[in-house]
Amino acid sequence: VRDARENYHRALSDTRKVMPKATSQGLGALQTIVEQEGLVVGEQYFGMLMDNMELKDARYNTAVEVAAQNSLFHVIVDNDNTAARLMNRLEKDKLGRVTFLPLNKLRVENVQYPDNNDVRPLLDLCITYDSKVKAAMQHVFNKKLLARTPELASEWSTKLSMDVITLDGDLCSRKGALTGGFVDVNKSRLRA
């Protein structure tokens, strides 16, 4: 039990190291605030986006992290009233800064994905999640595709006006920017 507890605290510490300081403070305070406000976990408060998803395979880790970036730390709640209550408490007590995803306010457009082996929808291919948080997952991952090579990623991002990511984490943005290079897997948000 002691070893499990130590591993848990080490994992929390590693996760806090890879997020912005204000976000880390806010997320740390949220646990207490949720209890004090009497919110029902799993109905009103769902936690961070990354806590509400699982990768279908570990090889997708880098691609999903690059696609989501700091959205992994966004907090999913049932509605904007819950988000406002939590934000007011964070602001009043100066406990940090958190981005909320209220499920009742997220508007997700219906995206038509290409039927092609060169690119696949990241959300369908890489991630499993509870249907309760589907809107939040679509909000973050809907216009993200996975490609085999950077060349294909560049070609398809232009064609479809979507972000296309490779397994190595090279990103071709729908706005034209190309991001790539070395990714330190030791500083992985999902692995932490």
PDB file of C-alpha atoms in Angstrom:
ATOM      1  CA  VAL A   1       0.000   0.000   0.000  1.00  0.00           C
ATOM      2  CA  ARG A   2       2.853   2.364   0.875  1.00  0.00           C
ATOM      3  CA  ASP A   3       4.508   1.676  -2.509  1.00  0.00           C
ATOM      4  CA  ALA A   4       1.246   2.333  -4.350  1.00  0.00           C
ATOM      5  CA  ARG A   5       0.753   5.566  -2.428  1.00  0.00           C
ATOM      6  CA  GLU A   6       4.323   6.689  -3.245  1.00  0.00           C
ATOM      7  CA  ASN A   7       3.826   5.867  -6.926  1.00  0.00           C
ATOM      8  CA  TYR A   8       0.581   7.838  -6.945  1.00  0.00           C
ATOM      9  CA  HIS A   9       2.217  10.912  -5.379  1.00  0.00           C
ATOM     10  CA  ARG A  10       5.179  10.634  -7.758  1.00  0.00           C
ATOM     11  CA  ALA A  11       2.787  10.510 -10.729  1.00  0.00           C
ATOM     12  CA  LEU A  12       0.936  13.586  -9.452  1.00  0.00           C
ATOM     13  CA  SER A  13       4.218  15.424  -9.013  1.00  0.00           C
ATOM     14  CA  ASP A  14       5.375  14.463 -12.522  1.00  0.00           C
ATOM     15  CA  THR A  15       2.073  15.645 -13.992  1.00  0.00           C
ATOM     16  CA  ARG A  16       2.280  19.013 -12.226  1.00  0.00           C
ATOM     17  CA  LYS A  17       5.804  19.542 -13.581  1.00  0.00           C
ATOM     18  CA  VAL A  18       4.600  19.372 -17.197  1.00  0.00           C
ATOM     19  CA  MET A  19       1.750  21.874 -16.884  1.00  0.00           C
ATOM     20  CA  PRO A  20       1.687  25.657 -16.497  1.00  0.00           C
ATOM     21  CA  LYS A  21       2.098  26.765 -12.867  1.00  0.00           C
ATOM     22  CA  ALA A  22      -1.250  28.597 -12.613  1.00  0.00           C
ATOM     23  CA  THR A  23      -3.040  25.569 -14.068  1.00  0.00           C
ATOM     24  CA  SER A  24      -1.284  23.267 -11.616  1.00  0.00           C
ATOM     25  CA  GLN A  25      -2.372  25.450  -8.698  1.00  0.00           C
ATOM     26  CA  GLY A  26      -5.942  25.656  -9.955  1.00  0.00           C
ATOM     27  CA  LEU A  27      -6.264  21.916 -10.541  1.00  0.00           C
ATOM     28  CA  GLY A  28      -4.830  21.196  -7.115  1.00  0.00           C
ATOM     29  CA  ALA A  29      -7.395  23.480  -5.486  1.00  0.00           C
ATOM     30  CA  LEU A  30     -10.309  22.120  -7.535  1.00  0.00           C
ATOM     31  CA  GLN A  31     -10.441  18.809  -5.685  1.00  0.00           C
ATOM     32  CA  THR A  32     -11.203  20.599  -2.424  1.00  0.00           C
ATOM     33  CA  ILE A  33     -13.582  23.084  -4.045  1.00  0.00           C
ATOM     34  CA  VAL A  34     -15.574  20.294  -5.754  1.00  0.00           C
ATOM     35  CA  GLU A  35     -16.050  18.570  -2.385  1.00  0.00           C
ATOM     36  CA  GLN A  36     -16.994  21.833  -0.642  1.00  0.00           C
ATOM     37  CA  GLU A  37     -19.490  22.760  -3.368  1.00  0.00           C
ATOM     38  CA  GLY A  38     -21.067  19.293  -3.171  1.00  0.00           C
ATOM     39  CA  LEU A  39     -20.622  18.561  -6.874  1.00  0.00           C
ATOM     40  CA  VAL A  40     -21.215  15.000  -8.043  1.00  0.00           C
ATOM     41  CA  VAL A  41     -18.111  13.573  -9.691  1.00  0.00           C
ATOM     42  CA  GLY A  42     -19.052  11.829 -12.931  1.00  0.00           C
ATOM     43  CA  GLU A  43     -22.268  13.824 -13.351  1.00  0.00           C
ATOM     44  CA  GLN A  44     -21.437  17.494 -12.732  1.00  0.00           C
ATOM     45  CA  TYR A  45     -17.651  17.374 -12.573  1.00  0.00           C
ATOM     46  CA  PHE A  46     -15.642  15.027 -14.808  1.00  0.00           C
ATOM     47  CA  GLY A  47     -12.068  16.212 -14.203  1.00  0.00           C
ATOM     48  CA  MET A  48      -9.320  16.879 -16.707  1.00  0.00           C
ATOM     49  CA  LEU A  49      -9.744  15.909 -20.341  1.00  0.00           C
ATOM     50  CA  MET A  50      -6.774  13.528 -20.132  1.00  0.00           C
ATOM     51  CA  ASP A  51      -8.376  11.712 -17.182  1.00  0.00           C
ATOM     52  CA  ASN A  52     -11.452  11.021 -19.304  1.00  0.00           C
ATOM     53  CA  MET A  53      -9.716   9.234 -22.167  1.00  0.00           C
ATOM     54  CA  GLU A  54      -7.514   6.229 -22.807  1.00  0.00           C
ATOM     55  CA  LEU A  55      -5.200   5.592 -25.700  1.00  0.00           C
ATOM     56  CA  LYS A  56      -6.015   2.520 -27.762  1.00  0.00           C
ATOM     57  CA  ASP A  57      -2.280   1.933 -28.199  1.00  0.00           C
ATOM     58  CA  ALA A  58       0.784   3.494 -26.545  1.00  0.00           C
ATOM     59  CA  ARG A  59       2.282   4.363 -29.957  1.00  0.00           C
ATOM     60  CA  TYR A  60      -0.350   7.122 -30.320  1.00  0.00           C
ATOM     61  CA  ASN A  61       0.921   8.926 -27.208  1.00  0.00           C
ATOM     62  CA  THR A  62       3.050  11.562 -28.981  1.00  0.00           C
ATOM     63  CA  ALA A  63       0.478  12.274 -31.699  1.00  0.00           C
ATOM     64  CA  VAL A  64      -2.357  12.756 -29.193  1.00  0.00           C
ATOM     65  CA  GLU A  65      -0.227  14.995 -26.973  1.00  0.00           C
ATOM     66  CA  VAL A  66       0.818  17.191 -29.891  1.00  0.00           C
ATOM     67  CA  ALA A  67      -2.769  17.373 -31.129  1.00  0.00           C
ATOM     68  CA  ALA A  68      -4.263  18.326 -27.756  1.00  0.00           C
ATOM     69  CA  GLN A  69      -1.353  20.279 -26.211  1.00  0.00           C
ATOM     70  CA  ASN A  70      -2.515  22.079 -23.034  1.00  0.00           C
ATOM     71  CA  SER A  71      -6.140  21.137 -23.748  1.00  0.00           C
ATOM     72  CA  LEU A  72      -5.284  17.903 -21.943  1.00  0.00           C
ATOM     73  CA  PHE A  73      -5.531  19.916 -18.718  1.00  0.00           C
ATOM     74  CA  HIS A  74      -8.924  21.485 -19.481  1.00  0.00           C
ATOM     75  CA  VAL A  75     -11.610  20.476 -16.995  1.00  0.00           C
ATOM     76  CA  ILE A  76     -14.897  18.979 -18.183  1.00  0.00           C
ATOM     77  CA  VAL A  77     -18.075  20.003 -16.333  1.00  0.00           C
ATOM     78  CA  ASP A  78     -21.762  19.436 -17.043  1.00  0.00           C
ATOM     79  CA  ASN A  79     -22.811  23.049 -17.660  1.00  0.00           C
ATOM     80  CA  ASP A  80     -21.758  26.686 -17.587  1.00  0.00           C
ATOM     81  CA  ASN A  81     -23.297  27.228 -14.131  1.00  0.00           C
ATOM     82  CA  THR A  82     -20.974  24.625 -12.619  1.00  0.00           C
ATOM     83  CA  ALA A  83     -18.015  26.189 -14.452  1.00  0.00           C
ATOM     84  CA  ALA A  84     -18.972  29.659 -13.168  1.00  0.00           C
ATOM     85  CA  ARG A  85     -19.234  28.413  -9.568  1.00  0.00           C
ATOM     86  CA  LEU A  86     -15.805  26.828  -9.760  1.00  0.00           C
ATOM     87  CA  MET A  87     -14.230  29.835 -11.498  1.00  0.00           C
ATOM     88  CA  ASN A  88     -15.657  32.199  -8.901  1.00  0.00           C
ATOM     89  CA  ARG A  89     -14.110  30.145  -6.101  1.00  0.00           C
ATOM     90  CA  LEU A  90     -10.740  30.001  -7.857  1.00  0.00           C
ATOM     91  CA  GLU A  91     -10.817  33.741  -8.479  1.00  0.00           C
ATOM     92  CA  LYS A  92     -12.067  34.722  -5.027  1.00  0.00           C
ATOM     93  CA  ASP A  93      -9.421  32.700  -3.204  1.00  0.00           C
ATOM     94  CA  LYS A  94      -6.681  33.393  -5.828  1.00  0.00           C
ATOM     95  CA  LEU A  95      -6.092  29.676  -6.329  1.00  0.00           C
ATOM     96  CA  GLY A  96      -4.924  29.520  -9.940  1.00  0.00           C
ATOM     97  CA  ARG A  97      -6.368  29.451 -13.413  1.00  0.00           C
ATOM     98  CA  VAL A  98      -8.240  26.629 -15.160  1.00  0.00           C
ATOM     99  CA  THR A  99     -10.016  26.317 -18.507  1.00  0.00           C
ATOM    100  CA  PHE A 100     -13.431  24.641 -18.284  1.00  0.00           C
ATOM    101  CA  LEU A 101     -15.296  22.726 -20.982  1.00  0.00           C
ATOM    102  CA  PRO A 102     -19.019  22.978 -20.081  1.00  0.00           C
ATOM    103  CA  LEU A 103     -20.726  20.199 -22.022  1.00  0.00           C
ATOM    104  CA  ASN A 104     -23.946  22.169 -22.495  1.00  0.00           C
ATOM    105  CA  LYS A 105     -22.148  25.050 -24.269  1.00  0.00           C
ATOM    106  CA  LEU A 106     -19.739  23.196 -26.547  1.00  0.00           C
ATOM    107  CA  ARG A 107     -20.847  23.453 -30.160  1.00  0.00           C
ATOM    108  CA  VAL A 108     -19.182  20.847 -32.320  1.00  0.00           C
ATOM    109  CA  GLU A 109     -19.653  20.863 -36.056  1.00  0.00           C
ATOM    110  CA  ASN A 110     -20.193  17.649 -37.954  1.00  0.00           C
ATOM    111  CA  VAL A 111     -16.960  16.856 -39.789  1.00  0.00           C
ATOM    112  CA  GLN A 112     -16.728  14.771 -42.936  1.00  0.00           C
ATOM    113  CA  TYR A 113     -13.529  12.728 -42.846  1.00  0.00           C
ATOM    114  CA  PRO A 114     -11.923  11.437 -46.039  1.00  0.00           C
ATOM    115  CA  ASP A 115     -12.189   7.743 -46.831  1.00  0.00           C
ATOM    116  CA  ASN A 116      -8.478   7.269 -47.400  1.00  0.00           C
ATOM    117  CA  ASN A 117      -5.700   5.093 -45.984  1.00  0.00           C
ATOM    118  CA  ASP A 118      -3.227   8.007 -45.932  1.00  0.00           C
ATOM    119  CA  VAL A 119      -5.055   9.838 -43.137  1.00  0.00           C
ATOM    120  CA  ARG A 120      -7.442   8.717 -40.403  1.00  0.00           C
ATOM    121  CA  PRO A 121      -9.471  10.632 -37.776  1.00  0.00           C
ATOM    122  CA  LEU A 122      -7.369  10.871 -34.603  1.00  0.00           C
ATOM    123  CA  LEU A 123     -10.373  10.675 -32.288  1.00  0.00           C
ATOM    124  CA  ASP A 124     -11.723   7.434 -33.770  1.00  0.00           C
ATOM    125  CA  LEU A 125      -8.385   5.728 -34.319  1.00  0.00           C
ATOM    126  CA  CYS A 126      -6.455   6.589 -31.144  1.00  0.00           C
ATOM    127  CA  ILE A 127      -8.771   7.339 -28.229  1.00  0.00           C
ATOM    128  CA  THR A 128     -11.509   5.643 -26.212  1.00  0.00           C
ATOM    129  CA  TYR A 129     -13.737   7.691 -23.909  1.00  0.00           C
ATOM    130  CA  ASP A 130     -17.078   7.661 -22.114  1.00  0.00           C
ATOM    131  CA  SER A 131     -19.978   8.878 -24.247  1.00  0.00           C
ATOM    132  CA  LYS A 132     -20.880  11.379 -21.477  1.00  0.00           C
ATOM    133  CA  VAL A 133     -17.863  13.503 -22.448  1.00  0.00           C
ATOM    134  CA  LYS A 134     -18.144  13.056 -26.220  1.00  0.00           C
ATOM    135  CA  ALA A 135     -18.734  16.771 -26.877  1.00  0.00           C
ATOM    136  CA  ALA A 136     -15.532  17.718 -25.042  1.00  0.00           C
ATOM    137  CA  MET A 137     -13.490  15.129 -26.941  1.00  0.00           C
ATOM    138  CA  GLN A 138     -14.921  16.317 -30.241  1.00  0.00           C
ATOM    139  CA  HIS A 139     -14.255  19.927 -29.265  1.00  0.00           C
ATOM    140  CA  VAL A 140     -10.536  19.175 -28.872  1.00  0.00           C
ATOM    141  CA  PHE A 141      -9.940  16.428 -31.471  1.00  0.00           C
ATOM    142  CA  ASN A 142     -12.613  16.799 -34.179  1.00  0.00           C
ATOM    143  CA  LYS A 143     -10.467  18.541 -36.799  1.00  0.00           C
ATOM    144  CA  LYS A 144      -7.367  16.426 -36.176  1.00  0.00           C
ATOM    145  CA  LEU A 145      -6.186  13.653 -38.447  1.00  0.00           C
ATOM    146  CA  LEU A 146      -3.346  11.144 -38.188  1.00  0.00           C
ATOM    147  CA  ALA A 147      -1.045  10.660 -41.193  1.00  0.00           C
ATOM    148  CA  ARG A 148       1.774   8.220 -41.938  1.00  0.00           C
ATOM    149  CA  THR A 149       4.343  10.784 -43.133  1.00  0.00           C
ATOM    150  CA  PRO A 150       4.957  14.548 -42.850  1.00  0.00           C
ATOM    151  CA  GLU A 151       4.531  14.868 -46.623  1.00  0.00           C
ATOM    152  CA  LEU A 152       1.073  13.305 -46.486  1.00  0.00           C
ATOM    153  CA  ALA A 153       0.238  15.421 -43.451  1.00  0.00           C
ATOM    154  CA  SER A 154       1.135  18.603 -45.328  1.00  0.00           C
ATOM    155  CA  GLU A 155      -0.836  17.566 -48.405  1.00  0.00           C
ATOM    156  CA  TRP A 156      -3.988  16.593 -46.512  1.00  0.00           C
ATOM    157  CA  SER A 157      -4.000  19.544 -44.092  1.00  0.00           C
ATOM    158  CA  THR A 158      -4.135  21.877 -47.107  1.00  0.00           C
ATOM    159  CA  LYS A 159      -6.822  19.819 -48.874  1.00  0.00           C
ATOM    160  CA  LEU A 160      -9.138  19.448 -45.878  1.00  0.00           C
ATOM    161  CA  SER A 161      -8.346  22.500 -43.748  1.00  0.00           C
ATOM    162  CA  MET A 162      -7.638  20.258 -40.748  1.00  0.00           C
ATOM    163  CA  ASP A 163      -4.653  19.723 -38.465  1.00  0.00           C
ATOM    164  CA  VAL A 164      -2.772  16.585 -39.486  1.00  0.00           C
ATOM    165  CA  ILE A 165      -0.292  14.895 -37.147  1.00  0.00           C
ATOM    166  CA  THR A 166       2.165  12.050 -37.652  1.00  0.00           C
ATOM    167  CA  LEU A 167       2.954   9.344 -35.090  1.00  0.00           C
ATOM    168  CA  ASP A 168       6.263  11.140 -34.434  1.00  0.00           C
ATOM    169  CA  GLY A 169       4.418  14.332 -33.482  1.00  0.00           C
ATOM    170  CA  ASP A 170       5.025  16.381 -36.627  1.00  0.00           C
ATOM    171  CA  LEU A 171       2.062  18.740 -36.992  1.00  0.00           C
ATOM    172  CA  CYS A 172       0.778  20.398 -40.145  1.00  0.00           C
ATOM    173  CA  SER A 173      -1.684  23.038 -39.014  1.00  0.00           C
ATOM    174  CA  ARG A 174      -4.794  23.891 -41.014  1.00  0.00           C
ATOM    175  CA  LYS A 175      -3.514  27.487 -40.979  1.00  0.00           C
ATOM    176  CA  GLY A 176      -0.280  26.494 -42.730  1.00  0.00           C
ATOM    177  CA  ALA A 177       2.247  26.241 -39.895  1.00  0.00           C
ATOM    178  CA  LEU A 178       4.497  23.179 -39.699  1.00  0.00           C
ATOM    179  CA  THR A 179       5.737  22.051 -36.287  1.00  0.00           C
ATOM    180  CA  GLY A 180       8.107  19.187 -35.730  1.00  0.00           C
ATOM    181  CA  GLY A 181      11.415  17.937 -34.468  1.00  0.00           C
ATOM    182  CA  PHE A 182      12.545  16.095 -31.382  1.00  0.00           C
ATOM    183  CA  VAL A 183       9.893  15.167 -28.805  1.00  0.00           C
ATOM    184  CA  ASP A 184      11.196  14.292 -25.338  1.00  0.00           C
ATOM    185  CA  VAL A 185       9.076  11.302 -24.300  1.00  0.00           C
ATOM    186  CA  ASN A 186      10.417  11.637 -20.738  1.00  0.00           C
ATOM    187  CA  LYS A 187       8.374  14.854 -20.423  1.00  0.00           C
ATOM    188  CA  SER A 188       5.191  13.267 -21.701  1.00  0.00           C
ATOM    189  CA  ARG A 189       1.994  14.658 -20.165  1.00  0.00           C
ATOM    190  CA  LEU A 190       0.043  11.478 -20.720  1.00  0.00           C
ATOM    191  CA  ARG A 191       2.798   9.226 -19.457  1.00  0.00           C
ATOM    192  CA  ALA A 192       3.154  11.365 -16.283  1.00  0.00           C
TER     193      ALA A 192
END
